[in-house]
PDB file of C-alpha atoms in Angstrom:
ATOM      1  CA  MET A   1      -9.314  -0.245  25.658  1.00  0.00           C
ATOM      2  CA  GLN A   2     -12.711  -1.309  24.632  1.00  0.00           C
ATOM      3  CA  ALA A   3     -12.045   1.011  21.449  1.00  0.00           C
ATOM      4  CA  TRP A   4      -9.055  -1.254  20.615  1.00  0.00           C
ATOM      5  CA  TYR A   5     -11.384  -3.943  20.917  1.00  0.00           C
ATOM      6  CA  ARG A   6     -14.161  -2.690  19.209  1.00  0.00           C
ATOM      7  CA  SER A   7     -11.928  -1.922  16.584  1.00  0.00           C
ATOM      8  CA  ARG A   8     -10.881  -5.347  16.303  1.00  0.00           C
ATOM      9  CA  ALA A   9     -13.710  -6.638  16.249  1.00  0.00           C
ATOM     10  CA  LEU A  10     -15.680  -4.675  13.299  1.00  0.00           C
ATOM     11  CA  TYR A  11     -12.425  -5.419  11.620  1.00  0.00           C
ATOM     12  CA  GLU A  12     -12.808  -8.968  11.340  1.00  0.00           C
ATOM     13  CA  ALA A  13     -16.241  -8.212  10.202  1.00  0.00           C
ATOM     14  CA  VAL A  14     -14.409  -5.823   7.570  1.00  0.00           C
ATOM     15  CA  MET A  15     -12.600  -8.979   6.188  1.00  0.00           C
ATOM     16  CA  LYS A  16     -15.023 -11.622   6.234  1.00  0.00           C
ATOM     17  CA  LEU A  17     -16.643  -9.139   3.569  1.00  0.00           C
ATOM     18  CA  ALA A  18     -13.965  -8.351   1.817  1.00  0.00           C
ATOM     19  CA  ARG A  19     -13.216 -11.473   1.047  1.00  0.00           C
ATOM     20  CA  SER A  20     -17.334 -12.319   0.682  1.00  0.00           C
ATOM     21  CA  GLY A  21     -17.253  -9.429  -2.481  1.00  0.00           C
ATOM     22  CA  ARG A  22     -18.972  -7.447  -0.271  1.00  0.00           C
ATOM     23  CA  PHE A  23     -17.139  -4.411  -1.266  1.00  0.00           C
ATOM     24  CA  GLY A  24     -19.807  -2.036  -0.091  1.00  0.00           C
ATOM     25  CA  GLU A  25     -20.401  -3.067   2.914  1.00  0.00           C
ATOM     26  CA  ALA A  26     -16.777  -3.574   4.091  1.00  0.00           C
ATOM     27  CA  ILE A  27     -16.060  -0.343   3.341  1.00  0.00           C
ATOM     28  CA  THR A  28     -18.802   1.523   5.372  1.00  0.00           C
ATOM     29  CA  MET A  29     -18.345  -0.690   8.242  1.00  0.00           C
ATOM     30  CA  ALA A  30     -15.070   0.144   8.050  1.00  0.00           C
ATOM     31  CA  GLU A  31     -15.289   3.539   8.295  1.00  0.00           C
ATOM     32  CA  LYS A  32     -16.507   3.020  11.727  1.00  0.00           C
ATOM     33  CA  ILE A  33     -13.261   1.573  12.351  1.00  0.00           C
ATOM     34  CA  PRO A  34     -12.642   3.899  15.926  1.00  0.00           C
ATOM     35  CA  ASP A  35      -9.168   2.390  15.972  1.00  0.00           C
ATOM     36  CA  LYS A  36      -6.935   4.682  13.565  1.00  0.00           C
ATOM     37  CA  ALA A  37      -4.509   2.132  13.429  1.00  0.00           C
ATOM     38  CA  VAL A  38      -6.792  -1.186  12.744  1.00  0.00           C
ATOM     39  CA  ARG A  39      -9.110   1.518  10.330  1.00  0.00           C
ATOM     40  CA  SER A  40      -6.708   1.396   8.189  1.00  0.00           C
ATOM     41  CA  ARG A  41      -5.552  -1.652   7.882  1.00  0.00           C
ATOM     42  CA  ALA A  42      -9.264  -2.295   7.517  1.00  0.00           C
ATOM     43  CA  PHE A  43      -8.923  -0.491   4.047  1.00  0.00           C
ATOM     44  CA  ASN A  44      -5.805  -2.013   3.160  1.00  0.00           C
ATOM     45  CA  GLY A  45      -7.415  -5.051   2.897  1.00  0.00           C
ATOM     46  CA  ILE A  46     -10.451  -4.102   1.176  1.00  0.00           C
ATOM     47  CA  VAL A  47      -8.160  -2.706  -0.808  1.00  0.00           C
ATOM     48  CA  VAL A  48      -6.240  -5.890  -2.138  1.00  0.00           C
ATOM     49  CA  GLU A  49      -9.263  -7.947  -1.961  1.00  0.00           C
ATOM     50  CA  MET A  50     -10.653  -5.895  -4.221  1.00  0.00           C
ATOM     51  CA  ALA A  51      -7.662  -5.901  -6.891  1.00  0.00           C
ATOM     52  CA  ARG A  52      -7.262 -10.047  -6.211  1.00  0.00           C
ATOM     53  CA  TYR A  53     -10.855 -10.298  -6.983  1.00  0.00           C
ATOM     54  CA  GLY A  54     -10.644  -7.763 -10.492  1.00  0.00           C
ATOM     55  CA  ALA A  55     -12.941  -4.935  -8.928  1.00  0.00           C
ATOM     56  CA  ASP A  56     -12.757  -1.339  -9.354  1.00  0.00           C
ATOM     57  CA  TYR A  57     -10.880  -0.781  -6.138  1.00  0.00           C
ATOM     58  CA  ARG A  58      -9.864   3.135  -7.977  1.00  0.00           C
ATOM     59  CA  ASN A  59     -12.138   4.754  -5.191  1.00  0.00           C
ATOM     60  CA  ALA A  60     -11.039   2.468  -2.476  1.00  0.00           C
ATOM     61  CA  LEU A  61      -7.688   2.705  -3.105  1.00  0.00           C
ATOM     62  CA  PRO A  62      -7.866   6.896  -2.585  1.00  0.00           C
ATOM     63  CA  LYS A  63      -9.714   5.904   1.464  1.00  0.00           C
ATOM     64  CA  ALA A  64      -7.087   3.556   2.416  1.00  0.00           C
ATOM     65  CA  VAL A  65      -4.668   6.567   1.899  1.00  0.00           C
ATOM     66  CA  GLU A  66      -6.304   8.783   3.961  1.00  0.00           C
ATOM     67  CA  ALA A  67      -7.048   6.194   6.900  1.00  0.00           C
ATOM     68  CA  ALA A  68      -3.180   5.709   6.762  1.00  0.00           C
ATOM     69  CA  LEU A  69      -2.461   9.636   6.479  1.00  0.00           C
ATOM     70  CA  ASP A  70      -4.704   9.332   9.156  1.00  0.00           C
ATOM     71  CA  ILE A  71      -2.144   7.957  11.120  1.00  0.00           C
ATOM     72  CA  ASP A  72       0.612   9.135  13.498  1.00  0.00           C
ATOM     73  CA  GLY A  73       4.254   8.458  12.443  1.00  0.00           C
ATOM     74  CA  ASP A  74       5.935   5.596  12.070  1.00  0.00           C
ATOM     75  CA  ASP A  75       2.692   3.500  11.889  1.00  0.00           C
ATOM     76  CA  ARG A  76       1.789   5.497   8.686  1.00  0.00           C
ATOM     77  CA  THR A  77       4.655   4.531   6.589  1.00  0.00           C
ATOM     78  CA  LYS A  78       3.769   1.186   7.638  1.00  0.00           C
ATOM     79  CA  ALA A  79       0.523   1.169   6.214  1.00  0.00           C
ATOM     80  CA  LEU A  80       1.422   3.185   3.129  1.00  0.00           C
ATOM     81  CA  MET A  81       4.483   0.557   2.328  1.00  0.00           C
ATOM     82  CA  GLY A  82       2.420  -2.454   3.371  1.00  0.00           C
ATOM     83  CA  LEU A  83      -0.329  -0.872   0.923  1.00  0.00           C
ATOM     84  CA  ALA A  84       2.489  -0.478  -1.360  1.00  0.00           C
ATOM     85  CA  PHE A  85       4.047  -3.309  -1.542  1.00  0.00           C
ATOM     86  CA  GLU A  86       0.999  -4.991  -1.826  1.00  0.00           C
ATOM     87  CA  LEU A  87      -0.417  -3.521  -4.677  1.00  0.00           C
ATOM     88  CA  MET A  88       3.180  -3.197  -6.326  1.00  0.00           C
ATOM     89  CA  GLU A  89       3.273  -7.747  -5.706  1.00  0.00           C
ATOM     90  CA  MET A  90      -0.007  -7.760  -7.731  1.00  0.00           C
ATOM     91  CA  GLY A  91       1.970  -5.977 -11.016  1.00  0.00           C
ATOM     92  CA  LYS A  92      -0.516  -2.569  -9.645  1.00  0.00           C
ATOM     93  CA  LEU A  93       2.683  -0.891  -9.817  1.00  0.00           C
ATOM     94  CA  ASP A  94       1.427   2.741 -11.055  1.00  0.00           C
ATOM     95  CA  ASP A  95      -1.054   2.508  -7.857  1.00  0.00           C
ATOM     96  CA  ALA A  96       2.377   1.667  -5.241  1.00  0.00           C
ATOM     97  CA  LEU A  97       4.223   4.461  -7.123  1.00  0.00           C
ATOM     98  CA  GLU A  98       1.047   6.410  -6.531  1.00  0.00           C
ATOM     99  CA  VAL A  99       0.726   4.747  -2.758  1.00  0.00           C
ATOM    100  CA  ALA A 100       4.482   5.697  -1.959  1.00  0.00           C
ATOM    101  CA  LYS A 101       4.303   9.083  -2.697  1.00  0.00           C
ATOM    102  CA  HIS A 102       2.123   9.567   0.250  1.00  0.00           C
ATOM    103  CA  ILE A 103       4.902   8.380   2.670  1.00  0.00           C
ATOM    104  CA  THR A 104       7.226  10.758   3.527  1.00  0.00           C
ATOM    105  CA  ASN A 105      10.071   9.080   5.192  1.00  0.00           C
ATOM    106  CA  LEU A 106      12.312   8.970   2.225  1.00  0.00           C
ATOM    107  CA  SER A 107      14.345   6.391   2.658  1.00  0.00           C
ATOM    108  CA  ASN A 108      11.568   4.312   3.050  1.00  0.00           C
ATOM    109  CA  ARG A 109       9.817   5.380  -0.253  1.00  0.00           C
ATOM    110  CA  SER A 110      13.645   5.610  -1.988  1.00  0.00           C
ATOM    111  CA  LYS A 111      12.764   1.730  -0.813  1.00  0.00           C
ATOM    112  CA  VAL A 112       9.865   1.281  -2.287  1.00  0.00           C
ATOM    113  CA  GLU A 113       9.779   3.135  -5.207  1.00  0.00           C
ATOM    114  CA  ALA A 114      13.232   0.674  -5.970  1.00  0.00           C
ATOM    115  CA  GLU A 115      11.317  -2.269  -5.498  1.00  0.00           C
ATOM    116  CA  ILE A 116       8.502  -1.479  -8.392  1.00  0.00           C
ATOM    117  CA  ALA A 117      11.941  -0.003 -10.529  1.00  0.00           C
ATOM    118  CA  LEU A 118      13.877  -3.531 -10.282  1.00  0.00           C
ATOM    119  CA  ARG A 119       9.614  -5.297 -10.353  1.00  0.00           C
ATOM    120  CA  LEU A 120       9.398  -3.127 -14.045  1.00  0.00           C
ATOM    121  CA  ALA A 121      13.359  -3.948 -14.574  1.00  0.00           C
ATOM    122  CA  ARG A 122      12.651  -8.277 -14.157  1.00  0.00           C
ATOM    123  CA  GLU A 123       9.081  -6.930 -17.020  1.00  0.00           C
ATOM    124  CA  GLY A 124      11.821  -5.172 -19.159  1.00  0.00           C
ATOM    125  CA  LYS A 125      10.119  -2.834 -18.881  1.00  0.00           C
ATOM    126  CA  LEU A 126      14.160  -0.474 -18.575  1.00  0.00           C
ATOM    127  CA  GLU A 127      13.470   2.952 -19.593  1.00  0.00           C
ATOM    128  CA  ARG A 128      10.509   3.637 -17.494  1.00  0.00           C
ATOM    129  CA  ALA A 129      12.253   1.596 -14.663  1.00  0.00           C
ATOM    130  CA  MET A 130      14.939   3.993 -14.912  1.00  0.00           C
ATOM    131  CA  ARG A 131      13.748   6.663 -15.309  1.00  0.00           C
ATOM    132  CA  ILE A 132      12.441   5.829 -11.807  1.00  0.00           C
ATOM    133  CA  ILE A 133      15.977   5.151 -10.172  1.00  0.00           C
ATOM    134  CA  ASP A 134      16.492   8.056 -11.545  1.00  0.00           C
ATOM    135  CA  GLY A 135      14.625   9.800  -9.518  1.00  0.00           C
ATOM    136  CA  ILE A 136      15.185   8.512  -6.722  1.00  0.00           C
ATOM    137  CA  LEU A 137      16.184  10.701  -2.955  1.00  0.00           C
ATOM    138  CA  ASP A 138      17.775   8.405  -1.053  1.00  0.00           C
ATOM    139  CA  GLU A 139      21.395   8.716  -2.570  1.00  0.00           C
ATOM    140  CA  ASP A 140      21.841   5.331  -0.872  1.00  0.00           C
ATOM    141  CA  VAL A 141      19.460   3.360  -1.942  1.00  0.00           C
ATOM    142  CA  LYS A 142      19.759   5.068  -5.586  1.00  0.00           C
ATOM    143  CA  THR A 143      23.267   3.420  -5.753  1.00  0.00           C
ATOM    144  CA  TRP A 144      21.256   0.975  -4.531  1.00  0.00           C
ATOM    145  CA  ALA A 145      19.172  -0.047  -6.957  1.00  0.00           C
ATOM    146  CA  THR A 146      20.923   0.774 -10.056  1.00  0.00           C
ATOM    147  CA  SER A 147      23.719  -1.678  -8.677  1.00  0.00           C
ATOM    148  CA  ARG A 148      20.827  -4.218  -8.668  1.00  0.00           C
ATOM    149  CA  LEU A 149      19.801  -3.945 -11.589  1.00  0.00           C
ATOM    150  CA  ALA A 150      22.175  -5.571 -14.274  1.00  0.00           C
ATOM    151  CA  GLY A 151      20.976  -8.688 -12.417  1.00  0.00           C
ATOM    152  CA  GLU A 152      17.713  -8.148 -13.403  1.00  0.00           C
ATOM    153  CA  LEU A 153      18.201  -8.139 -16.597  1.00  0.00           C
TER     154      LEU A 153
END
């Protein structure tokens, strides 16, 4: 239980550092978080804050993915989906797609890919959106995304 409380305290400190633009210190501290799920959340938060600041988060993104992959079960999927959706909301669609590739749950990976494709369609990038939809492996999600595509045009 102490490891979790220590993890929470470190997480709060990491996020304060990240929100103030002190990303190097935040990454160093996040690496010391003992709880895997909390560590993953911290790295996700660092990447998001770096993106908000307009900082180059390319070195932090693999750390966030790696931290998420260290988690077992459904929490791994939730961490990766959360990061992918945060990146998508900020318009970082290529990075969101890259994160989605690490989601092993087929249905959830397909949902992320579908949302990214629909976002691309809204931006007028229909050909790329269709390529992504065509590559979706979950047939139900592929059908849903295709039906929604017309509404996005």
